[in-house]
Coordinates of C-alpha atoms in Angstrom, one line a residue:
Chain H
X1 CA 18.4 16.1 57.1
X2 CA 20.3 18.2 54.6
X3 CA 21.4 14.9 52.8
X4 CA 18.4 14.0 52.8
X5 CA 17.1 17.7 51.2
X6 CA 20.0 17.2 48.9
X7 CA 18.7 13.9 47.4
X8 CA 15.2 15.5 46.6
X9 CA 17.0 18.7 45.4
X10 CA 18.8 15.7 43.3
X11 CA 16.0 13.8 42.0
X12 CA 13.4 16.9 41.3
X13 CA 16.3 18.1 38.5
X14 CA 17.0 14.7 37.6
X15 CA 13.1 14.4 36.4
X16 CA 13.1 18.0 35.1
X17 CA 16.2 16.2 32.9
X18 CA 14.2 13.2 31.7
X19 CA 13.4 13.2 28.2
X20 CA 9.4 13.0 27.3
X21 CA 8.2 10.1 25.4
X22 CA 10.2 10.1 22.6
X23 CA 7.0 10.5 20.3
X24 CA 3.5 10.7 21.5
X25 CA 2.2 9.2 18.6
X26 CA 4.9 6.7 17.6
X27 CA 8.0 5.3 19.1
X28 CA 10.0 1.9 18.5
X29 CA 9.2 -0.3 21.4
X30 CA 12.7 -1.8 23.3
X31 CA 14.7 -4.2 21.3
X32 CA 12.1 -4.3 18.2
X33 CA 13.5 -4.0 14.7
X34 CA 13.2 -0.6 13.1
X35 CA 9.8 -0.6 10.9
X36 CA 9.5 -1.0 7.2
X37 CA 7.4 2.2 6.8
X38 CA 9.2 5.0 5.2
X39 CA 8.0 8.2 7.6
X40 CA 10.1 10.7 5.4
X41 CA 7.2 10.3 3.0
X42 CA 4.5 10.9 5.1
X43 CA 6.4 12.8 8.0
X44 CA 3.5 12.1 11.3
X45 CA 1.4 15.1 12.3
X46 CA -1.5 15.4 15.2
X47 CA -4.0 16.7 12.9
X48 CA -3.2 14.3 10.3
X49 CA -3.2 11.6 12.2
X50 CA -6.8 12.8 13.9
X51 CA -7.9 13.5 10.3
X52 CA -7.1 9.6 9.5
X53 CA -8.8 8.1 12.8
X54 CA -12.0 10.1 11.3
X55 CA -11.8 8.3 8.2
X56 CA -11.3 5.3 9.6
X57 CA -14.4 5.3 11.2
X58 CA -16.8 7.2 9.1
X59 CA -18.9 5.2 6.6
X60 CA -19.2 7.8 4.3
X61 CA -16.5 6.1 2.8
X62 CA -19.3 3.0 1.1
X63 CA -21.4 3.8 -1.5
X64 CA -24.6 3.3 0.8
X65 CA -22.8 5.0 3.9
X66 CA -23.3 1.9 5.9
X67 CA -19.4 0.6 5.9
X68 CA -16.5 2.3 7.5
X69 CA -13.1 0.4 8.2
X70 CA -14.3 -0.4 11.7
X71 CA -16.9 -2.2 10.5
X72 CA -15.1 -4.4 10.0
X73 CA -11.8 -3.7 12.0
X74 CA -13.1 -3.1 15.8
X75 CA -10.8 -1.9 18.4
X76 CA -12.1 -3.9 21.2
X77 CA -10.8 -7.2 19.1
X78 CA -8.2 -5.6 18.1
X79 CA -9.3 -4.5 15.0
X80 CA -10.8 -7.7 13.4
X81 CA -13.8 -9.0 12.9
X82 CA -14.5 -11.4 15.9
X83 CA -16.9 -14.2 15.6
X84 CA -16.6 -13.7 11.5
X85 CA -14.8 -15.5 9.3
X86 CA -15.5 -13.8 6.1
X87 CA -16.6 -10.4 6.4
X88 CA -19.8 -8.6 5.3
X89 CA -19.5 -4.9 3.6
X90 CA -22.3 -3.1 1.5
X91 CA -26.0 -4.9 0.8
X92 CA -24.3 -8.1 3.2
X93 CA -22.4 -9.2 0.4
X94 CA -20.0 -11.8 1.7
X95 CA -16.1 -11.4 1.3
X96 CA -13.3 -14.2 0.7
X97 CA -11.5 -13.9 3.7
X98 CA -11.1 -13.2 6.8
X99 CA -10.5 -9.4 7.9
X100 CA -7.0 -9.3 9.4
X101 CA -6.3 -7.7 12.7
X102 CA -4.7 -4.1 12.4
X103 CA -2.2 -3.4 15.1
X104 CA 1.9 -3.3 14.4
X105 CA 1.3 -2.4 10.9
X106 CA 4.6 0.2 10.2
X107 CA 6.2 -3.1 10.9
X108 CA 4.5 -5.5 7.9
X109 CA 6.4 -5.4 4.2
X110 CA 3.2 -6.7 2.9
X111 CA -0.6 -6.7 3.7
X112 CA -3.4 -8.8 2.8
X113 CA -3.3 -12.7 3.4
X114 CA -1.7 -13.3 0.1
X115 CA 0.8 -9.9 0.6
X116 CA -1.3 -7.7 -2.6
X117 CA -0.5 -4.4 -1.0
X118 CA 3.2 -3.9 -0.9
X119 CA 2.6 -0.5 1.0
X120 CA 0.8 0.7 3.6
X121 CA -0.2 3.8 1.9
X122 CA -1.9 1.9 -1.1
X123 CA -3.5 -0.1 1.5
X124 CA -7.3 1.5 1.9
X125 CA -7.8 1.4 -1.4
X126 CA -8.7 -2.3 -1.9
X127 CA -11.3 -2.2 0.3
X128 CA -12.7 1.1 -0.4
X129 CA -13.2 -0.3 -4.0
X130 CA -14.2 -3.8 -3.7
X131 CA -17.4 -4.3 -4.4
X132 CA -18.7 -6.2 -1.7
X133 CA -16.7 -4.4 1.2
X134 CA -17.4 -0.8 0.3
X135 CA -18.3 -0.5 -3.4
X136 CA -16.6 3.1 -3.7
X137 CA -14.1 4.2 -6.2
X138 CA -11.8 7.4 -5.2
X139 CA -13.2 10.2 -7.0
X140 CA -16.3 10.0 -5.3
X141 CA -14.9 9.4 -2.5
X142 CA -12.9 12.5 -2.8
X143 CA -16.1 14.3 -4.1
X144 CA -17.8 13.3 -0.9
X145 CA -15.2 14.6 1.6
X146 CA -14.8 17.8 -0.2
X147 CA -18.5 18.6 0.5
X148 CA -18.2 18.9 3.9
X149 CA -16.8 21.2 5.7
X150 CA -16.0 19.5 8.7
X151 CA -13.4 17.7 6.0
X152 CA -12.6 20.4 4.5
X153 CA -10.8 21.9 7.9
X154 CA -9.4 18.8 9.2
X155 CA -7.6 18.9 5.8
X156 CA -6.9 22.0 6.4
X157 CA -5.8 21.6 9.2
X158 CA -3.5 18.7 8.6
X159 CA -2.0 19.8 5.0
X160 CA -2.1 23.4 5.5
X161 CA -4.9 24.0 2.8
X162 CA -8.1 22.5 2.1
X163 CA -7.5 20.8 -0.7
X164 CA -8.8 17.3 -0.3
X165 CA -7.2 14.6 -2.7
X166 CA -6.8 10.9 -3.3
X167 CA -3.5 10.9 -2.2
X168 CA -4.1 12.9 1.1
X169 CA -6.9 10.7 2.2
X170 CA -5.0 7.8 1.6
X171 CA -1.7 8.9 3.9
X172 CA -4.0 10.1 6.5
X173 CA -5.0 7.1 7.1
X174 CA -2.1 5.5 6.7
X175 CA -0.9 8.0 9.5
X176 CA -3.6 7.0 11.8
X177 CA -3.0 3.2 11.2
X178 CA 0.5 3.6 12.0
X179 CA -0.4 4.6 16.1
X180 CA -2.1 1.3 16.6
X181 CA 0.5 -0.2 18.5
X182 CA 0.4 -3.4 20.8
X183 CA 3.0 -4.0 22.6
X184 CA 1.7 -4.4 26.2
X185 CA 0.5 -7.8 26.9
X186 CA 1.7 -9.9 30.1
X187 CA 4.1 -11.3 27.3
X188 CA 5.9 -7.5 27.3
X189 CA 5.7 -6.8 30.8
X190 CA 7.4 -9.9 31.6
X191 CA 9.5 -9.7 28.8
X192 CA 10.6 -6.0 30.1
X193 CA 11.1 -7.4 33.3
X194 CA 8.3 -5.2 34.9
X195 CA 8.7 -5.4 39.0
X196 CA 5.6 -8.3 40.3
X197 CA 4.5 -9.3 36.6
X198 CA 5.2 -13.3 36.5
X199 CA 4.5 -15.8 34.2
X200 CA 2.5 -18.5 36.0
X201 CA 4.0 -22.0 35.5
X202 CA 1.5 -22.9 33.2
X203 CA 2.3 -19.9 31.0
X204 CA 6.4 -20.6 31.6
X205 CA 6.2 -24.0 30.1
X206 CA 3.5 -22.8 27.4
X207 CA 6.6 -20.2 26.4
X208 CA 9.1 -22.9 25.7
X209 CA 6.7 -24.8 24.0
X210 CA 5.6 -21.7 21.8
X211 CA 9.5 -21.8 21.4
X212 CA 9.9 -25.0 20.0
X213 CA 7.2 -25.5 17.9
X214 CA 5.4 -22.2 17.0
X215 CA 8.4 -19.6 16.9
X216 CA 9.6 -20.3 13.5
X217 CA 7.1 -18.4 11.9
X218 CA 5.6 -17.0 14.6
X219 CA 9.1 -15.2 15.8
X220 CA 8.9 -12.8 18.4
X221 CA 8.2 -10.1 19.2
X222 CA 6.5 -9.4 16.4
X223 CA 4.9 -12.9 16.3
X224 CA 5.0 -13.2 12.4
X225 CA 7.8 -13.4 10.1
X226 CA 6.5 -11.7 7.9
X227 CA 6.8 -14.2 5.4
X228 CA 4.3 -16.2 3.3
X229 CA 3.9 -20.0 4.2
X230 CA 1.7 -22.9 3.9
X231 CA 0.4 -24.2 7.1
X232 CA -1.0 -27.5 5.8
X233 CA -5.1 -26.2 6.3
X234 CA -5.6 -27.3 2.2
X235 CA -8.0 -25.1 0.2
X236 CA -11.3 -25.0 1.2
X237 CA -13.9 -26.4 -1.2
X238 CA -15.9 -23.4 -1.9
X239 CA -13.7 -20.9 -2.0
X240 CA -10.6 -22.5 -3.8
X241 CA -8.5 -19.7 -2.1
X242 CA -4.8 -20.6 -3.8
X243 CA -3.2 -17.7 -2.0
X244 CA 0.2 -16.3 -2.9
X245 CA 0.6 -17.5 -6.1
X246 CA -2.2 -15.8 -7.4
X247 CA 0.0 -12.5 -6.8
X248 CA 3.7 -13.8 -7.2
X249 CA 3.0 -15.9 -10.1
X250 CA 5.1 -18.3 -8.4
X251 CA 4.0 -22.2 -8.0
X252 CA 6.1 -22.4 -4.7
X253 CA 3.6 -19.9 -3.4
X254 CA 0.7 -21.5 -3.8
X255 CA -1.4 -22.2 -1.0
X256 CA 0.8 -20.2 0.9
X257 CA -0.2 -16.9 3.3
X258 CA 0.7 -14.5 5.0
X259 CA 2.1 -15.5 8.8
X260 CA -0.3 -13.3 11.1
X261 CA 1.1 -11.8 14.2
X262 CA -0.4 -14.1 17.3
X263 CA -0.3 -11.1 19.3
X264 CA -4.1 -10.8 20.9
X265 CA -4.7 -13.9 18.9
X266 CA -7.5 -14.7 22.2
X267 CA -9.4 -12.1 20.9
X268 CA -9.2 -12.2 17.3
X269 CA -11.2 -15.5 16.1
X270 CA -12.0 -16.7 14.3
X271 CA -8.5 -18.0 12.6
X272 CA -6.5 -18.6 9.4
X273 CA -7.2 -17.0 6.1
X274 CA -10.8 -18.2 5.5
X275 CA -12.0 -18.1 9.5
X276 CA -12.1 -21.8 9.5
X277 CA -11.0 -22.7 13.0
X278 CA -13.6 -21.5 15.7
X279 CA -10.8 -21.3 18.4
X280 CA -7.9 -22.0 19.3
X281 CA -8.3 -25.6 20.4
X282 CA -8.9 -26.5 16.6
X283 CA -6.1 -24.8 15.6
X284 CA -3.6 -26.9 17.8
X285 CA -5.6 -29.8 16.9
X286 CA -4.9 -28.6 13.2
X287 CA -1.0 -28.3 13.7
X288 CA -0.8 -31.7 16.0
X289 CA -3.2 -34.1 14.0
X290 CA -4.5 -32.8 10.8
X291 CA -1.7 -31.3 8.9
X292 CA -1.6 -32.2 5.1
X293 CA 1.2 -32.3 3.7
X294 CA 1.8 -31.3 0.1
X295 CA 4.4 -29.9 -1.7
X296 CA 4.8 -26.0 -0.7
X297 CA 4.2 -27.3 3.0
X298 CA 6.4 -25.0 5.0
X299 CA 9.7 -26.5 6.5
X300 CA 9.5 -26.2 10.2
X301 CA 6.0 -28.1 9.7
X302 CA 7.6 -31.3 8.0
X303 CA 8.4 -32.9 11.5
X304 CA 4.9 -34.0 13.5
X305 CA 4.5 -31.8 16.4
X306 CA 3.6 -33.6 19.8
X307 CA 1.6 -31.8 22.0
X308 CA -0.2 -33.8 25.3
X309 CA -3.3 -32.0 26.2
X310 CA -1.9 -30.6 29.3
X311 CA 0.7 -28.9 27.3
X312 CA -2.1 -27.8 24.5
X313 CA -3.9 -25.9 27.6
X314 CA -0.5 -24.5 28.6
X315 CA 0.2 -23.5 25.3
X316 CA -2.9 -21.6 25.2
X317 CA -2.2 -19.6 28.5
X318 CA 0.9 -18.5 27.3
X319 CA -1.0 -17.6 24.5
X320 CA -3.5 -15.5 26.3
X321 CA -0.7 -13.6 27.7
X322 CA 0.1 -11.9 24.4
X323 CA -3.2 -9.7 24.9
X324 CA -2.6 -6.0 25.0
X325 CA -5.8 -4.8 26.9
X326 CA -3.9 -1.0 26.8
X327 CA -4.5 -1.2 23.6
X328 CA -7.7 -2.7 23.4
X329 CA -9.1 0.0 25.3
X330 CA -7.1 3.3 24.1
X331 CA -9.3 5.6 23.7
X332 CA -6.5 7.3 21.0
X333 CA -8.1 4.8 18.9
X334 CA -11.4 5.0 19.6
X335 CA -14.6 6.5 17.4
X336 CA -13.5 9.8 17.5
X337 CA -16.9 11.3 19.4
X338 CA -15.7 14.5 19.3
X339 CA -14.6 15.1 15.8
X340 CA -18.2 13.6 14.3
X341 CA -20.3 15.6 16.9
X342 CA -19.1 19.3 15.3
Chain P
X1 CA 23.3 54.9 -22.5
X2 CA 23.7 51.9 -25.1
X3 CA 26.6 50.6 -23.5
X4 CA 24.7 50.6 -20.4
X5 CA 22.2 48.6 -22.1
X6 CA 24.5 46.3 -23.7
X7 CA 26.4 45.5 -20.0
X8 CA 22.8 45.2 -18.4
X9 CA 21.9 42.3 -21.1
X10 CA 25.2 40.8 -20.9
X11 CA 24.8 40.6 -17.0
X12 CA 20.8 39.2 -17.2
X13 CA 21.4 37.1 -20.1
X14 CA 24.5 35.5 -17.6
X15 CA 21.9 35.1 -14.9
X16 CA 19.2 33.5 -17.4
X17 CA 19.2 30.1 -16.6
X18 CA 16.6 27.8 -18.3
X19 CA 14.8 28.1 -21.4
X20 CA 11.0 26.2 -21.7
X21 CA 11.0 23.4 -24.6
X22 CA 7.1 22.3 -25.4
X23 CA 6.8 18.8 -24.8
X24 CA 3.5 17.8 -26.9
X25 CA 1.8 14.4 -27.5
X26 CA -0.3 14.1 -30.8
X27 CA -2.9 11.7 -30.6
X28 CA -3.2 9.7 -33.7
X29 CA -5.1 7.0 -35.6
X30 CA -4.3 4.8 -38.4
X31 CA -2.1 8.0 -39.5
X32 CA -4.2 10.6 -39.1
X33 CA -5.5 12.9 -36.5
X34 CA -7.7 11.5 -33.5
X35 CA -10.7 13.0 -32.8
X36 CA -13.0 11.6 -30.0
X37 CA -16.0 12.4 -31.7
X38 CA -15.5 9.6 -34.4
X39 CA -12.4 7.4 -33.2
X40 CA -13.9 7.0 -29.7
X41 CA -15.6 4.0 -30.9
X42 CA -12.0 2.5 -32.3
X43 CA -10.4 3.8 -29.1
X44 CA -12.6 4.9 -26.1
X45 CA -9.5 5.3 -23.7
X46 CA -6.1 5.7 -24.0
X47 CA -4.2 6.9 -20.9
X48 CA -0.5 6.6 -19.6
X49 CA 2.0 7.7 -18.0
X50 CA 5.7 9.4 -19.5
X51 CA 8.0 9.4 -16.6
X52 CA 11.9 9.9 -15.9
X53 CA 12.5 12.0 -19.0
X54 CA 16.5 12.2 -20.6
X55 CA 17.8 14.4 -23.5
X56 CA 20.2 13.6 -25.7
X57 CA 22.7 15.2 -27.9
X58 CA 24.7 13.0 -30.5
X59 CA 24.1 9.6 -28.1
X60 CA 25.3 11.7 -25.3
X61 CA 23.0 12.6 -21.8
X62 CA 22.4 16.4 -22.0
X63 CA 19.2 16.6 -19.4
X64 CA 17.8 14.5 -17.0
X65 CA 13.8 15.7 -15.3
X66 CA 13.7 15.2 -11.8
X67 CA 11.2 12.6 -11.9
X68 CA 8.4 14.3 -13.3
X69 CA 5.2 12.4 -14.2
X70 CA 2.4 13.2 -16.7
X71 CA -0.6 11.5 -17.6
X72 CA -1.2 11.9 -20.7
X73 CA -4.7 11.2 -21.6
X74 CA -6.6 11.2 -25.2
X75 CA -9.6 12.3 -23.8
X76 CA -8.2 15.4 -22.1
X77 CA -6.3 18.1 -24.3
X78 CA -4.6 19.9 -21.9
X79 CA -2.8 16.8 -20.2
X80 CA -1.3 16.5 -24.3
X81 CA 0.8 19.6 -23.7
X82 CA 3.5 19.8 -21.3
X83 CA 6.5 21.7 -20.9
X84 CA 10.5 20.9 -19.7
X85 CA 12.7 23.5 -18.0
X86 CA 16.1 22.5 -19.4
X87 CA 19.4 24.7 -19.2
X88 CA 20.0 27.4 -21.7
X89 CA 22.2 26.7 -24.1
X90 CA 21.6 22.7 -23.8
X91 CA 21.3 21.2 -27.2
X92 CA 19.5 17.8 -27.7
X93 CA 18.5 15.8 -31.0
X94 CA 16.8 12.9 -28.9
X95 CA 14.2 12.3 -26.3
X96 CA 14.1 9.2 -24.5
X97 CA 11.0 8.9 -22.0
X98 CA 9.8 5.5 -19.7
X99 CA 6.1 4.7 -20.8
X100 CA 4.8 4.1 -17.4
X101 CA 6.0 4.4 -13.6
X102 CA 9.7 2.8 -12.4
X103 CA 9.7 0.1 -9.5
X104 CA 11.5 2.2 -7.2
X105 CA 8.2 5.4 -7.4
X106 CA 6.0 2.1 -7.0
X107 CA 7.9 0.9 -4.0
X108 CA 7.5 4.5 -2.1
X109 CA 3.1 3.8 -2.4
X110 CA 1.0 6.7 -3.6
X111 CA 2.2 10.1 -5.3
X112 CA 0.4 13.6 -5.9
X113 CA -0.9 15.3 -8.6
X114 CA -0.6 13.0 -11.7
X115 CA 0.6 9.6 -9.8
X116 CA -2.7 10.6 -7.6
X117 CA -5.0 7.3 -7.4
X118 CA -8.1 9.5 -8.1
X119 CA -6.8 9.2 -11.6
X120 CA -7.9 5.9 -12.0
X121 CA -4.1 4.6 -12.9
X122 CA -3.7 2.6 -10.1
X123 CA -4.4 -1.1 -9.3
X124 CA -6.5 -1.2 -6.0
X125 CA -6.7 -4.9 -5.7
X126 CA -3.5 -6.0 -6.4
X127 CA -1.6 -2.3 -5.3
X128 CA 0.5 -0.3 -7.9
X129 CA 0.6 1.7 -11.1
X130 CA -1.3 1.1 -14.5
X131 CA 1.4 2.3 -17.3
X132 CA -1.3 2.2 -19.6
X133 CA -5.0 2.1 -20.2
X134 CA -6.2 1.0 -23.9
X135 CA -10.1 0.9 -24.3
X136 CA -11.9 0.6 -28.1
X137 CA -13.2 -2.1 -29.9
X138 CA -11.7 -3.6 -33.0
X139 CA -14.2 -5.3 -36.1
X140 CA -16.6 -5.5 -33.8
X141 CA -14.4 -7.4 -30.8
X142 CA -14.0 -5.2 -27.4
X143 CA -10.4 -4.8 -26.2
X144 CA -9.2 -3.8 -22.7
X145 CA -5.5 -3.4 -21.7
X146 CA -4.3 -2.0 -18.7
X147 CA -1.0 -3.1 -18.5
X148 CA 0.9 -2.8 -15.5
X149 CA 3.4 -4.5 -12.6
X150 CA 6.9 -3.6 -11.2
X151 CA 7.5 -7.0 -8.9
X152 CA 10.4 -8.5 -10.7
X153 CA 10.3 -10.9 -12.9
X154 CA 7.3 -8.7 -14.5
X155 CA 8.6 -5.2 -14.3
X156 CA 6.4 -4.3 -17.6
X157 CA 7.3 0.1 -17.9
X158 CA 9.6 0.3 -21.2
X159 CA 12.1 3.2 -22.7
X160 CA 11.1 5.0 -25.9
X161 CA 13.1 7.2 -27.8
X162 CA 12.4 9.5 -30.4
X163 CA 14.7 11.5 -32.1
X164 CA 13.2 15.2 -32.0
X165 CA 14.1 19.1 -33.1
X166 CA 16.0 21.0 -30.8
X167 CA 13.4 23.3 -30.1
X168 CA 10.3 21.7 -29.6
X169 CA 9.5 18.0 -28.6
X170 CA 6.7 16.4 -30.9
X171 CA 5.5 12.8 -30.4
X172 CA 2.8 11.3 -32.2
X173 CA 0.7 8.7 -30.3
X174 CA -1.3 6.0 -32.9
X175 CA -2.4 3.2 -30.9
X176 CA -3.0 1.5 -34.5
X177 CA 0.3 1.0 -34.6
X178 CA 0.7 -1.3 -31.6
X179 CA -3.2 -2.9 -31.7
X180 CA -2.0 -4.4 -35.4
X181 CA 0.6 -6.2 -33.8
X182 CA -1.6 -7.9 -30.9
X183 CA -2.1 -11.2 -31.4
X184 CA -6.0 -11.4 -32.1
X185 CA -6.9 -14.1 -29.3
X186 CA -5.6 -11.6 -26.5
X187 CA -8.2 -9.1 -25.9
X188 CA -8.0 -8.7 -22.2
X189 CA -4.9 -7.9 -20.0
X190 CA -5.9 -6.5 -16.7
X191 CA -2.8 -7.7 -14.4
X192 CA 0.6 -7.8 -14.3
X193 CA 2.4 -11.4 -16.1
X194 CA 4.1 -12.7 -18.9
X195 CA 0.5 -10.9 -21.1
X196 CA 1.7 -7.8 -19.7
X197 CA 5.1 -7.7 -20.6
X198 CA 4.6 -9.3 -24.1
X199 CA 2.5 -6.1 -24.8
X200 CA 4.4 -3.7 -23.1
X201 CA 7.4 -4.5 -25.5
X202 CA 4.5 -4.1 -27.9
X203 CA 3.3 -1.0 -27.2
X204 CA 6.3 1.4 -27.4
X205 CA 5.4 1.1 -31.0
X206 CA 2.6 4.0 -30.3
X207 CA 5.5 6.6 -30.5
X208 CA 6.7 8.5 -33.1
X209 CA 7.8 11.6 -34.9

């Protein structure tokens, strides 16, 4: 009896000893490489970061009121644009490609399909200002906010005076978009080893195949490489996208995009750059039949890739595994009800 | 009593530690003054930045800032005049100033006050700083250059130095003086490339005494 007292005695300070989460808002999942975002210039804060979920969802931020980032970028598809391949913003003018998910972003050297924002914190901007997304520019923007006073105390709040700039809209933002993590899937829990989470045979032999034919630029456990490639789709007619190059100024680049993270890739069609493959039977289709193969073609892609259609469908499942409903359904991340109802 | 006085100024002039040197930009045209109400046809805008500022004495580094940024902008006086805190008793014959913003404050995003995006200096599509903005219209032809990038190879911000009296730091700004040298066929820079650079090198040419 008293040992067995002694063990509770034992275990009720050994809990009273664990450390909390090591940051509510942001921590480095196990055995991922540290993030490229630089948090000693924008040092995470609750308010901020509550200040930046706001903005993220309040169309305000178009010039006809009708656009906010989640128009675009919804949570429950992991922040893209399901079922779209080129976006709408203001008046349903059409974009030129397909809205990215948002989730792992403190990890990403680059954003945009063809890497034109080299930091996060510049990242709002382009879509803010172009004119068929939201047609704003930043002084209005700025000149909006500061008429409100809801704004004007949640900047308050977050900087310690209510001075509302350019600057401090864009790095609240930023500081909201750096909480979206995903790192939950059946892919993780496995991975972690979690007691009575299995993959099924079909998703086992989907994982080596994912090994040997997709992780070279899909490299885990980010699922990107971050790096630019070309994936053999060719340019589509109308849009004449030429990626990279057009920011590098390099001809290696052209044609070449960004490698997107596949993580919740079941719920984020439809896929590539320009939202040409409806699902993610074309794509494999794409990668095992239709590959074309000019000159900035990306290495690993060179040699044919065979895939039966047994292992295509096992492919898929393993696929499927890499969706994070935590974080579809975080209500951290949701429309922030109670901030837009003051 | 005076000896009092003459220890007590002894002592504070020991603690005084920086003296304020004016740091003005002149806006110019074709050699003489600017003034919007006329020139703003020849020159509607003309905005840029002066960043990481070094004094010199006799080719030697007397004073470094600690990175501060000013727009200076034709179309608003008070962003002409400017001031440096530099140590009493530091001499300097030279100014040496970049026109624009270095790769490394490009790299770290988005900055306050002057390097504040509101300011209309900043590239949204394509993200990072505009060094300079050049507006007007020359014999009838438009021109628009906003030059720009910090991605190696086209790193396009460029050193000026002006030599300058010890105790006040005078530059005069004539945009004339780099437009003339422009070939006529480019009229229209509005991203960072070999365009940019060719008329960065250009355009330290608006700076003198």
């Amino acid at each position: 009896m008293r040992i067995l007292i002694g063990i509770i005695v034992l275990l009720l300070l050994a809990s009273g000893f664990m450390a909390p989460a090591d940051d509510v808002y942001f921590s480095i999942p196990d055995k991922w490489p540290k993030p490229a975002y630089d948090f000693t210039q924008n040092p995470l804060k609750a308010e901020t970061i509550q200040l930046g979920r706001a903005l993220f969802y309040d169309p305000t931020l178009s010039s006809d009121g009708q656009i906010s980032c989640a128009s675009c970028h919804s949570q429950y598809t992991a922040f893209a644009h399901v079922d779209h391949k080129l976006s709408h913003g203001v008046q349903s003018l059409i974009g030129n490609r397909n809205a990215p998910a948002l989730f792992n972003l403190a990890w990403q050297k680059s954003f945009m399909w063809d890497g034109a924002v080299h930091n996060l914190d510049a990242l709002a901007l382009a879509p803010m200002t172009s004119p068929v997304e939201m047609n704003e520019n930043l002084p209005n923007i700025v000149d909006k906010l500061s008429a409100s006073h809801r704004y004007r105390q949640a900047f308050a709040k977050a900087y310690g005076d209510s001075a509302i700039t350019g600057t401090r809209t864009l790095k609240a933002i930023s500081q909201f978009l750096v909480t979206l993590i995903s790192c939950n899937s059946k892919y993780d829990k496995v991975t972690r080893g979690e007691t009575g989470i299995r993959f099924s045979d079909n998703e086992l032999h989907g994982y080596d195949l994912f090994k040997q034919n997709c992780a070279a630029c899909h490299a885990e456990p980010l699922f990107t490489n971050g790096e630019f490639e070309n994936n053999g789709i060719g340019t589509d007619s109308i849009l004449k996208d030429p990626g990279r190059v057009k920011i590098s100024l390099r001809k290696r680049d052209s044609l070449r995009f960004k490698v997107p993270s596949l993580r919740n890739v079941e719920v984020t069609y439809p896929y590539m750059h320009d939202g040409r493959f409806a699902n993610l039977q074309m794509v494999l289709f794409h990668y095992t039949e239709a590959i074309g193969h000019d000159k900035t073609l990306s290495k690993p892609l060179k040699k044919k890739i065979v895939l039966s259609e047994n292992d295509k469908r096992d492919l898929i499942s393993f696929l499927k595994t890499l969706t994070d409903e935590t974080f579809l359904r975080d209500k951290r991340f949701s429309y922030p009800v109670e901030f837009f109802s003051r | 009593m005076r000896l009092t006085l003459a220890i007590f100024l002894l002592v504070t002039s020991a603690f005084s530690q920086s003296r304020t040197v004016p740091l003005d930009f002149v806006p110019i045209i074709d050699g003489r003054s600017y003034s919007s109400e006329t020139d703003a046809k020849t020159v509607s805008v003309c905005k840029f930045y002066v960043s990481d500022i070094v004094l010199f004495s006799n080719g030697k580094r007397v004073f470094e800032s600690d990175k501060s940024y000013f727009l200076i902008d034709f179309s608003e006086p008070a962003s002409l005049h400017r001031t440096l805190a530099i140590p009493d008793g530091c001499h300097f014959d030279k100014i040496r100033f970049t026109l624009g913003i270095d790769a490394a404050t490009n790299e770290n995003g988005v900055g306050d006050g002057d390097l504040d995006p509101v300011r209309g200096m900043y590239w949204a599509w394509q993200s990072g700083y505009i060094n300079m903005k050049l507006e007007g219209a020359i014999n009838g032809k438009t021109f628009e250059y906003h030059l720009g990038g910090f991605q190696q190879p086209f790193l396009s911000c460029r050193a000026v130095e002006i030599s300058s009296a010890n105790d006040a730091i005078l530059i005069k700004v004539d945009p004339m003086r780099f437009l003339k040298k422009v070939p006529t066929e480019i009229t229209h820079v509005m991203s960072p490339g070999k365009t940019a650079m060719q008329l960065s090198d250009l355009a330290v040419n608006m700076f003198y005494r």
